[in-house]
Structure formats: structure tokens, C-alpha cells
mmCIF file of C-alpha atoms and ligand atoms in Angstrom:
data_model
loop_
_atom_site.group_PDB
_atom_site.id
_atom_site.type_symbol
_atom_site.label_atom_id
_atom_site.label_comp_id
_atom_site.label_asym_id
_atom_site.label_seq_id
_atom_site.Cartn_x
_atom_site.Cartn_y
_atom_site.Cartn_z
ATOM 1 C CA UNK Q 257 -12.508 -10.483 0.739
ATOM 2 C CA UNK Q 258 -15.477 -8.172 1.307
ATOM 3 C CA UNK Q 259 -15.833 -5.275 -0.786
ATOM 4 C CA UNK Q 260 -16.883 -1.890 0.698
ATOM 5 C CA UNK Q 261 -17.376 1.540 -0.669
ATOM 6 C CA UNK Q 262 -17.386 4.582 1.368
ATOM 7 C CA UNK Q 263 -18.718 7.784 -0.207
ATOM 8 C CA UNK Q 264 -17.419 10.566 2.184
ATOM 9 C CA UNK Q 265 -15.578 13.462 3.329
ATOM 10 C CA UNK Q 266 -11.751 14.107 3.663
ATOM 11 C CA UNK Q 267 -10.555 16.573 6.344
ATOM 12 C CA UNK Q 268 -7.057 17.521 7.731
ATOM 13 C CA UNK Q 269 -7.687 17.926 11.430
ATOM 14 C CA UNK Q 270 -6.036 20.406 13.410
ATOM 15 C CA UNK Q 271 -6.288 19.324 17.289
ATOM 16 C CA UNK Q 272 -6.089 22.095 19.602
ATOM 17 C CA UNK Q 273 -5.602 20.713 23.342
ATOM 18 C CA UNK Q 274 -7.687 22.979 25.875
ATOM 19 C CA UNK Q 275 -8.359 22.556 29.228
ATOM 20 C CA UNK Q 276 -12.256 23.056 28.720
ATOM 21 C CA UNK Q 277 -14.700 24.663 26.112
ATOM 22 C CA UNK Q 278 -13.846 28.433 26.438
ATOM 23 C CA UNK Q 279 -17.004 30.688 27.321
ATOM 24 C CA UNK Q 280 -18.363 33.095 25.027
ATOM 25 C CA UNK Q 281 -15.887 36.174 25.089
ATOM 26 C CA UNK Q 282 -13.213 34.450 26.970
ATOM 27 C CA UNK Q 283 -9.709 34.145 25.767
ATOM 28 C CA UNK Q 284 -7.765 31.060 26.910
ATOM 29 C CA UNK Q 285 -4.279 29.466 26.546
ATOM 30 C CA UNK Q 286 -4.111 26.216 24.805
ATOM 31 C CA UNK Q 287 -1.696 23.243 25.184
ATOM 32 C CA UNK Q 288 -0.007 21.941 22.221
ATOM 33 C CA UNK Q 289 -1.561 21.448 18.853
ATOM 34 C CA UNK Q 290 -1.038 18.659 16.158
ATOM 35 C CA UNK Q 291 -2.338 17.775 12.699
ATOM 36 C CA UNK Q 292 -3.937 14.546 11.651
ATOM 37 C CA UNK Q 293 -5.638 12.973 8.834
ATOM 38 C CA UNK Q 294 -9.453 12.932 9.591
ATOM 39 C CA UNK Q 295 -12.863 13.753 7.942
ATOM 40 C CA UNK Q 296 -15.782 11.191 8.876
ATOM 41 C CA UNK Q 297 -15.683 9.556 5.449
ATOM 42 C CA UNK Q 298 -11.786 9.034 5.189
ATOM 43 C CA UNK Q 299 -11.944 7.555 8.731
ATOM 44 C CA UNK Q 300 -14.361 5.113 7.909
ATOM 45 C CA UNK Q 301 -12.761 3.990 4.758
ATOM 46 C CA UNK Q 302 -9.302 3.636 6.669
ATOM 47 C CA UNK Q 303 -11.336 1.616 9.466
ATOM 48 C CA UNK Q 304 -12.646 -0.508 6.496
ATOM 49 C CA UNK Q 305 -9.505 -1.175 4.901
ATOM 50 C CA UNK Q 306 -7.649 -1.909 8.188
ATOM 51 C CA UNK Q 307 -10.599 -4.193 9.378
ATOM 52 C CA UNK Q 308 -9.532 -6.378 6.350
ATOM 53 C CA UNK Q 309 -11.805 -5.379 3.760
ATOM 54 C CA UNK Q 310 -11.104 -4.278 0.177
ATOM 55 C CA UNK Q 311 -12.179 -0.729 0.186
ATOM 56 C CA UNK Q 312 -13.108 1.882 -2.356
ATOM 57 C CA UNK Q 313 -13.413 5.524 -1.348
ATOM 58 C CA UNK Q 314 -15.561 7.978 -3.464
ATOM 59 C CA UNK Q 315 -14.394 11.604 -2.229
ATOM 60 C CA UNK Q 316 -13.007 14.832 -3.305
ATOM 61 C CA UNK Q 317 -9.863 16.908 -2.489
ATOM 62 C CA UNK Q 318 -8.667 20.215 -3.481
ATOM 63 C CA UNK Q 319 -5.344 21.131 -5.546
ATOM 64 C CA UNK Q 320 -3.166 21.480 -2.340
ATOM 65 C CA UNK Q 321 -0.624 20.311 -0.212
ATOM 66 C CA UNK Q 322 -3.406 19.185 2.226
ATOM 67 C CA UNK Q 323 -4.475 16.842 -0.751
ATOM 68 C CA UNK Q 324 -0.964 15.166 -1.059
ATOM 69 C CA UNK Q 325 -0.663 14.727 2.794
ATOM 70 C CA UNK Q 326 -4.185 12.905 2.820
ATOM 71 C CA UNK Q 327 -3.700 10.704 -0.390
ATOM 72 C CA UNK Q 328 -0.192 9.576 0.821
ATOM 73 C CA UNK Q 329 -1.905 8.025 4.006
ATOM 74 C CA UNK Q 330 -4.684 6.359 1.826
ATOM 75 C CA UNK Q 331 -1.941 5.123 -0.460
ATOM 76 C CA UNK Q 332 0.039 3.264 2.242
ATOM 77 C CA UNK Q 333 -3.133 1.785 3.502
ATOM 78 C CA UNK Q 334 -3.927 0.334 0.310
ATOM 79 C CA UNK Q 335 -7.295 2.333 -0.164
ATOM 80 C CA UNK Q 336 -8.512 1.938 -3.641
ATOM 81 C CA UNK Q 337 -8.393 5.530 -4.703
ATOM 82 C CA UNK Q 338 -9.803 5.493 -8.339
ATOM 83 C CA UNK Q 339 -12.796 7.561 -7.513
ATOM 84 C CA UNK Q 340 -11.294 10.340 -5.426
ATOM 85 C CA UNK Q 341 -11.065 13.352 -7.659
ATOM 86 C CA UNK Q 342 -9.707 16.817 -7.535
ATOM 87 C CA UNK Q 343 -11.748 20.209 -7.506
ATOM 88 C CA UNK Q 344 -9.348 22.797 -8.847
ATOM 89 C CA UNK Q 345 -10.949 25.614 -6.981
ATOM 90 C CA UNK Q 346 -12.148 24.758 -3.437
ATOM 91 C CA UNK Q 347 -9.504 23.709 -0.805
ATOM 92 C CA UNK Q 348 -9.174 20.120 0.725
ATOM 93 C CA UNK Q 349 -11.790 19.834 3.684
ATOM 94 C CA UNK Q 350 -10.389 21.064 7.256
ATOM 95 C CA UNK Q 351 -11.621 20.166 10.717
ATOM 96 C CA UNK Q 352 -10.515 22.276 13.970
ATOM 97 C CA UNK Q 353 -11.073 19.841 17.014
ATOM 98 C CA UNK Q 354 -11.314 21.438 20.451
ATOM 99 C CA UNK Q 355 -10.149 18.811 22.695
ATOM 100 C CA UNK Q 356 -10.532 18.808 26.225
ATOM 101 C CA UNK Q 357 -8.566 17.118 29.401
ATOM 102 C CA UNK Q 358 -11.327 14.407 29.451
ATOM 103 C CA UNK Q 359 -10.625 13.507 25.737
ATOM 104 C CA UNK Q 360 -14.349 14.994 24.941
ATOM 105 C CA UNK Q 361 -14.129 16.923 21.545
ATOM 106 C CA UNK Q 362 -16.081 19.730 19.926
ATOM 107 C CA UNK Q 363 -15.333 20.135 15.863
ATOM 108 C CA UNK Q 364 -15.555 23.055 13.431
ATOM 109 C CA UNK Q 365 -15.607 22.066 9.830
ATOM 110 C CA UNK Q 366 -14.784 23.774 6.538
ATOM 111 C CA UNK Q 367 -16.231 21.564 3.899
ATOM 112 C CA UNK Q 368 -14.285 22.696 0.908
ATOM 113 C CA UNK Q 369 -13.605 20.008 -1.936
ATOM 114 C CA UNK Q 370 -15.878 17.798 0.047
ATOM 115 C CA UNK Q 371 -19.117 19.885 -0.626
ATOM 116 C CA UNK Q 372 -18.269 19.796 -4.431
ATOM 117 C CA UNK Q 373 -19.152 16.006 -4.782
ATOM 118 C CA UNK Q 374 -21.995 15.611 -7.569
ATOM 119 C CA UNK Q 375 -24.218 13.007 -8.575
ATOM 120 C CA UNK Q 376 -22.023 12.642 -11.711
ATOM 121 C CA UNK Q 377 -19.213 11.650 -9.382
ATOM 122 C CA UNK Q 378 -21.183 9.072 -7.950
ATOM 123 C CA UNK Q 379 -22.078 7.891 -11.341
ATOM 124 C CA UNK Q 380 -18.790 7.447 -12.271
ATOM 125 C CA UNK Q 381 -18.386 5.154 -9.513
ATOM 126 C CA UNK Q 382 -21.578 3.229 -10.492
ATOM 127 C CA UNK Q 383 -19.677 -0.137 -11.316
ATOM 128 C CA UNK Q 384 -17.775 0.020 -7.918
ATOM 129 C CA UNK Q 385 -20.913 0.484 -6.034
ATOM 130 C CA UNK Q 386 -22.929 -2.086 -7.943
ATOM 131 C CA UNK Q 387 -20.228 -4.525 -7.321
ATOM 132 C CA UNK Q 388 -19.872 -4.030 -3.436
ATOM 133 C CA UNK Q 389 -21.179 -5.936 -0.374
ATOM 134 C CA UNK Q 390 -21.827 -3.012 1.332
ATOM 135 C CA UNK Q 391 -22.079 1.067 0.889
ATOM 136 C CA UNK Q 392 -21.175 3.480 3.794
ATOM 137 C CA UNK Q 393 -22.157 7.096 3.990
ATOM 138 C CA UNK Q 394 -22.394 10.240 6.107
ATOM 139 C CA UNK Q 395 -23.401 13.705 5.965
ATOM 140 C CA UNK Q 396 -20.210 15.763 5.579
ATOM 141 C CA UNK Q 397 -20.746 15.583 1.533
ATOM 142 C CA UNK Q 398 -23.892 16.772 -0.418
ATOM 143 C CA UNK Q 399 -26.993 14.848 0.309
ATOM 144 C CA UNK Q 400 -28.080 14.309 -3.298
ATOM 145 C CA UNK Q 401 -24.848 12.520 -4.015
ATOM 146 C CA UNK Q 402 -25.310 10.049 -1.131
ATOM 147 C CA UNK Q 403 -29.013 9.705 -2.130
ATOM 148 C CA UNK Q 404 -27.706 8.799 -5.549
ATOM 149 C CA UNK Q 405 -25.200 6.150 -4.339
ATOM 150 C CA UNK Q 406 -27.677 4.549 -2.379
ATOM 151 C CA UNK Q 407 -30.230 4.162 -5.146
ATOM 152 C CA UNK Q 408 -27.496 2.324 -7.189
ATOM 153 C CA UNK Q 409 -26.592 0.221 -4.162
ATOM 154 C CA UNK Q 410 -30.332 -1.101 -3.649
ATOM 155 C CA UNK Q 411 -30.733 -1.454 -7.301
ATOM 156 C CA UNK Q 412 -27.840 -3.960 -7.054
ATOM 157 C CA UNK Q 413 -28.857 -5.710 -3.572
ATOM 158 C CA UNK Q 414 -25.958 -3.865 -1.785
ATOM 159 C CA UNK Q 415 -26.204 -3.245 1.792
ATOM 160 C CA UNK Q 416 -26.404 0.188 2.904
ATOM 161 C CA UNK Q 417 -25.093 1.699 6.099
ATOM 162 C CA UNK Q 418 -26.126 5.618 7.177
ATOM 163 C CA UNK Q 419 -23.866 7.357 9.438
ATOM 164 C CA UNK Q 420 -26.321 10.532 10.142
ATOM 165 C CA UNK Q 421 -23.567 12.684 11.176
ATOM 166 C CA UNK Q 422 -22.887 15.604 11.585
ATOM 167 C CA UNK Q 423 -26.533 15.573 13.166
ATOM 168 C CA UNK Q 424 -29.420 16.484 10.926
ATOM 169 C CA UNK Q 425 -33.033 16.919 11.670
ATOM 170 C CA UNK Q 426 -34.592 16.627 8.176
ATOM 171 C CA UNK Q 427 -33.527 13.622 6.662
ATOM 172 C CA UNK Q 428 -35.349 12.930 3.288
ATOM 173 C CA UNK Q 429 -37.695 10.196 3.777
ATOM 174 C CA UNK Q 430 -36.388 8.440 0.325
ATOM 175 C CA UNK Q 431 -32.761 7.986 2.044
ATOM 176 C CA UNK Q 432 -34.362 6.494 4.937
ATOM 177 C CA UNK Q 433 -36.107 4.169 2.824
ATOM 178 C CA UNK Q 434 -32.888 3.439 0.854
ATOM 179 C CA UNK Q 435 -31.017 2.713 4.319
ATOM 180 C CA UNK Q 436 -30.544 -1.080 5.525
ATOM 181 C CA UNK Q 437 -28.672 -0.006 8.723
ATOM 182 C CA UNK Q 438 -28.658 3.331 10.459
ATOM 183 C CA UNK Q 439 -26.092 4.127 12.864
ATOM 184 C CA UNK Q 440 -26.407 7.411 14.904
ATOM 185 C CA UNK Q 441 -24.995 8.307 18.108
ATOM 186 C CA UNK Q 442 -27.281 9.412 20.950
ATOM 187 C CA UNK Q 443 -27.067 13.161 19.854
ATOM 188 C CA UNK Q 444 -27.700 12.317 16.110
ATOM 189 C CA UNK Q 445 -30.633 9.870 17.264
ATOM 190 C CA UNK Q 446 -32.252 12.789 19.399
ATOM 191 C CA UNK Q 447 -31.899 15.359 16.256
ATOM 192 C CA UNK Q 448 -33.592 12.678 14.120
ATOM 193 C CA UNK Q 449 -36.313 11.526 16.308
ATOM 194 C CA UNK Q 450 -36.871 14.295 19.121
ATOM 195 C CA UNK Q 451 -36.497 11.744 21.602
ATOM 196 C CA UNK Q 452 -33.710 12.455 24.309
ATOM 197 C CA UNK Q 453 -31.562 9.695 24.800
ATOM 198 C CA UNK Q 454 -30.686 9.282 28.653
ATOM 199 C CA UNK Q 455 -31.274 5.890 29.600
ATOM 200 C CA UNK Q 456 -31.951 2.489 28.349
ATOM 201 C CA UNK Q 457 -35.863 3.061 27.789
ATOM 202 C CA UNK Q 458 -35.297 6.222 25.780
ATOM 203 C CA UNK Q 459 -32.428 4.539 23.448
ATOM 204 C CA UNK Q 460 -34.925 1.669 22.838
ATOM 205 C CA UNK Q 461 -37.707 4.174 22.231
ATOM 206 C CA UNK Q 462 -35.478 6.277 19.943
ATOM 207 C CA UNK Q 463 -34.447 3.165 18.128
ATOM 208 C CA UNK Q 464 -38.019 2.181 17.611
ATOM 209 C CA UNK Q 465 -38.909 5.568 16.275
ATOM 210 C CA UNK Q 466 -36.037 5.184 13.690
ATOM 211 C CA UNK Q 467 -37.523 1.832 12.597
ATOM 212 C CA UNK Q 468 -41.082 3.314 12.510
ATOM 213 C CA UNK Q 469 -39.544 6.037 10.221
ATOM 214 C CA UNK Q 470 -38.371 3.290 7.779
ATOM 215 C CA UNK Q 471 -35.047 2.137 8.569
ATOM 216 C CA UNK Q 472 -35.339 -1.622 9.588
ATOM 217 C CA UNK Q 473 -32.248 -1.955 11.560
ATOM 218 C CA UNK Q 474 -30.852 0.614 13.900
ATOM 219 C CA UNK Q 475 -27.423 0.657 15.925
ATOM 220 C CA UNK Q 476 -27.354 3.654 18.371
ATOM 221 C CA UNK Q 477 -23.829 4.069 19.764
ATOM 222 C CA UNK Q 478 -23.892 5.459 23.388
ATOM 223 C CA UNK Q 479 -20.166 6.074 23.886
ATOM 224 C CA UNK Q 480 -18.600 4.190 26.995
ATOM 225 C CA UNK Q 481 -21.981 2.806 27.512
ATOM 226 C CA UNK Q 482 -21.925 0.733 24.492
ATOM 227 C CA UNK Q 483 -24.294 0.345 21.812
ATOM 228 C CA UNK Q 484 -27.799 -0.881 20.906
ATOM 229 C CA UNK Q 485 -29.119 -2.818 18.008
ATOM 230 C CA UNK Q 486 -32.700 -3.049 17.321
ATOM 231 C CA UNK Q 487 -34.790 -4.531 14.776
ATOM 232 C CA UNK Q 488 -38.127 -5.922 14.500
ATOM 233 C CA UNK Q 489 -39.271 -4.839 18.041
ATOM 234 C CA UNK Q 490 -35.990 -6.509 19.670
ATOM 235 C CA UNK Q 491 -33.205 -5.004 21.224
ATOM 236 C CA UNK Q 492 -29.563 -6.474 22.010
ATOM 237 C CA UNK Q 493 -27.078 -4.448 24.061
ATOM 238 C CA UNK Q 494 -23.221 -4.454 23.242
ATOM 239 C CA UNK Q 495 -21.344 -3.328 26.377
ATOM 240 C CA UNK Q 496 -18.425 -1.152 25.721
ATOM 241 C CA UNK Q 497 -14.671 -2.045 26.468
ATOM 242 C CA UNK Q 498 -13.507 -0.137 29.599
ATOM 243 C CA UNK Q 499 -10.634 1.648 28.697
ATOM 244 C CA UNK Q 500 -9.025 5.067 29.673
ATOM 245 C CA UNK Q 501 -10.054 7.527 26.728
ATOM 246 C CA UNK Q 502 -7.643 10.374 25.763
ATOM 247 C CA UNK Q 503 -9.607 11.227 22.752
ATOM 248 C CA UNK Q 504 -12.889 10.138 21.244
ATOM 249 C CA UNK Q 505 -12.516 11.542 17.764
ATOM 250 C CA UNK Q 506 -13.088 8.915 15.288
ATOM 251 C CA UNK Q 507 -14.319 6.643 17.737
ATOM 252 C CA UNK Q 508 -17.698 6.410 15.835
ATOM 253 C CA UNK Q 509 -16.180 6.257 12.534
ATOM 254 C CA UNK Q 510 -13.896 3.354 13.539
ATOM 255 C CA UNK Q 511 -17.070 1.406 14.863
ATOM 256 C CA UNK Q 512 -18.587 2.101 11.413
ATOM 257 C CA UNK Q 513 -15.748 1.145 9.103
ATOM 258 C CA UNK Q 514 -15.161 -2.245 11.236
ATOM 259 C CA UNK Q 515 -18.795 -2.943 11.300
ATOM 260 C CA UNK Q 516 -19.022 -2.880 7.553
ATOM 261 C CA UNK Q 517 -16.023 -4.800 7.326
ATOM 262 C CA UNK Q 518 -17.174 -7.488 9.698
ATOM 263 C CA UNK Q 519 -20.954 -7.964 8.576
ATOM 264 C CA UNK Q 520 -22.010 -10.975 6.733
ATOM 265 C CA UNK Q 521 -24.242 -10.577 3.681
ATOM 266 C CA UNK Q 522 -27.380 -11.907 5.367
ATOM 267 C CA UNK Q 523 -26.749 -9.521 8.518
ATOM 268 C CA UNK Q 524 -27.010 -12.530 10.923
ATOM 269 C CA UNK Q 525 -23.843 -11.821 12.660
ATOM 270 C CA UNK Q 526 -24.948 -8.460 13.753
ATOM 271 C CA UNK Q 527 -24.051 -8.344 17.464
ATOM 272 C CA UNK Q 528 -20.788 -10.347 16.814
ATOM 273 C CA UNK Q 529 -19.883 -7.515 14.272
ATOM 274 C CA UNK Q 530 -20.781 -4.873 17.022
ATOM 275 C CA UNK Q 531 -18.697 -6.287 19.726
ATOM 276 C CA UNK Q 532 -15.738 -6.261 17.063
ATOM 277 C CA UNK Q 533 -16.408 -2.939 16.036
ATOM 278 C CA UNK Q 534 -16.608 -1.645 19.807
ATOM 279 C CA UNK Q 535 -13.298 -3.343 20.334
ATOM 280 C CA UNK Q 536 -11.722 -1.532 17.423
ATOM 281 C CA UNK Q 537 -13.183 1.386 18.703
ATOM 282 C CA UNK Q 538 -11.841 1.229 22.438
ATOM 283 C CA UNK Q 539 -8.587 0.834 20.859
ATOM 284 C CA UNK Q 540 -8.952 4.177 18.970
ATOM 285 C CA UNK Q 541 -9.994 6.163 21.492
ATOM 286 C CA UNK Q 542 -6.617 5.406 23.800
ATOM 287 C CA UNK Q 543 -4.728 7.419 20.973
ATOM 288 C CA UNK Q 544 -4.672 11.010 20.208
ATOM 289 C CA UNK Q 545 -6.172 11.752 16.665
ATOM 290 C CA UNK Q 546 -8.286 10.468 14.049
ATOM 291 C CA UNK Q 547 -6.732 8.049 11.254
ATOM 292 C CA UNK Q 548 -3.657 7.548 13.561
ATOM 293 C CA UNK Q 549 -5.780 5.929 16.078
ATOM 294 C CA UNK Q 550 -7.553 3.595 14.182
ATOM 295 C CA UNK Q 551 -6.291 0.133 14.788
ATOM 296 C CA UNK Q 552 -5.167 -2.734 12.187
ATOM 297 C CA UNK Q 553 -7.287 -5.772 12.496
ATOM 298 C CA UNK Q 554 -4.463 -7.949 13.922
ATOM 299 C CA UNK Q 555 -4.547 -5.674 16.868
ATOM 300 C CA UNK Q 556 -8.294 -6.329 17.567
ATOM 301 C CA UNK Q 557 -9.281 -9.527 19.265
ATOM 302 C CA UNK Q 558 -12.399 -10.247 21.201
HETATM 303 O O1 RIB Y 186 -15.679 11.919 13.227
HETATM 304 C C1 RIB Y 186 -14.588 12.536 13.450
HETATM 305 C C2 RIB Y 186 -14.217 13.453 12.255
HETATM 306 O O2 RIB Y 186 -15.129 14.483 12.379
HETATM 307 C C3 RIB Y 186 -12.761 14.179 12.188
HETATM 308 O O3 RIB Y 186 -11.656 13.572 11.863
HETATM 309 C C4 RIB Y 186 -13.155 15.582 11.565
HETATM 310 O O4 RIB Y 186 -12.379 15.693 10.494
HETATM 311 C C5 RIB Y 186 -14.575 15.653 11.482
HETATM 312 O O5 RIB Y 186 -15.007 15.282 10.315
#
């Protein structure tokens, strides 16, 4: 069985259903609200374990009810929680998701315990990282911890996948050099490369620039238009499955977790793994909420 390690965030998501984003100074009535498990790291870890991989999650929670709620889900899913630690001062991470009637979202984050993950926490998980097939991380936890985890991974021949989200303009060159596969969406790709992604040509240009910046393999996800894989001057497009989306929250996380779970160690099956990830993601967008929308491998058929 494939072994995945995810280093990342845990958030309790409060989803606020609104007709559209409010204007500055506007007071607006909203529809119902609900709570669900979220956090980019947690979503990616759950997607990897539901995708069929043995998955270890390096993360931090507060000492509160939100932590109990989140850990219960992880336990049910069979995530390895040996490296989820507790910070006694900061609260468990939270996200407030404004979800409009077309299924598009805007997200506000309270980092809390996610921001207290240290290089020492990563060192404590050294053996798990070194023995994994693949390490996944994003930007909702401190950068120095991610850099250390990627260093350990590369010293041990472990594949590294970086999801540069939330968008960042100043990714250290060291981290890019340690990254085997970078998976931004079009907004994140634009933040890194400065190239506005509007059509096929600009997507390819953006991927080529990421390539030149030091990452050999680039996947740019472009929502309902699918995803692009770019390496060594060659591109392949994978179409998205046509579905009616009600909530795109965690669509990208589902894609990444499933991609990691399906990739062979020689990375030769990249396009096939992307198709699988895309199918999983197309299922996730048809259900409201983050973790509750991530499908199980038996329901993902291409
Ligand atoms: O990628 C979606 C996630 O982003 C949500 O679950 C929310 O918690 C934020 O971290």
C-alpha cells in the first residue's frame, strides 16, 4: 500500500450560505449556516486515505472541543495520528467560508494551532517522512516547517508535492528546488509567476515559468476547465468531468490527495493519476462542505 505523509492545517469550517459576496459597508441576510471539518492539510490527508493510501498526518490542534470534533473524523477514516500534537495556548484552526449560490467560495482563516507547528515537530516525524512514498504540504502552516520536511523527504528519495495555497508571491527558491511536483490553481499560479491565466497559451506560459523557477513537474488546476500537466517543455491537458457544482470547497485538496494516492513512484502514470484525481474532485463539488464531500475510492471510477 502506498505511504503518504501530509504536513498541514486543520480547520473547523463554518459555512455561511449567501446569495453573493457583500459589498463594502453592506449588511446582507444570509441563508443557513453549517459546520464541517476542513483545513487544506486535513482535507488532503483525508483524500489520500480515502483514495486508498496509508496516510500519516503531521498537524497541530488546540485543547478544545473543535479538536475533539476533528480528531474523531480522522480516527473514523483511519488516518495515522501519531504526529498530531496539541498546543495548549492556541485554539484549533478555524475557517469562515462565504459560499455563494453558484457554489463559489471566499474563505477567511484563523490559523491558531496550525501556526504553532515547528521544525522540531517535523523532526519528531522524521522516520515517517523518510519511509513514505510521497510527502504533501501547503501554506496554511509555517514555511520553515515545510522546508525542513521537504529536506528530509529529498534526502530519502521521497516524492514531494507542494500545493502553494493560500497564494503566496515570495516562495523561497530553496523550497521550489526541493519540490518535485507543484500544484497551484490558476490564482496561485498567477501569484507566483505574475502571468494571468486566461487561456491555454497563458496556462502553458505560466507552467513553463514555474518550470524555469526550478520545479520539474507542474500541474495547474483550472476548475471546471480541468488541469494541465507540464514537464520538459511538453504539456498534457486533462478535461474536468462535467457536473453541476454546489460547493467547490476542498475540490483542489481532493485532487491533490487522490493524485498522491494514485501516483506511481516513477511518476510515469501522471496523466492517469490526474484523471482519477479529477474524477474524485468532480464528486466532491457536488456535495456541500469540505471533508464530508471527499469520496471513498470505491465510488471513484474512471
Ligand atoms: O481548501 C479548502 C479549505 O481551505 C477549507 O476547508 C478551509 O478550512 C480552508 O483551509
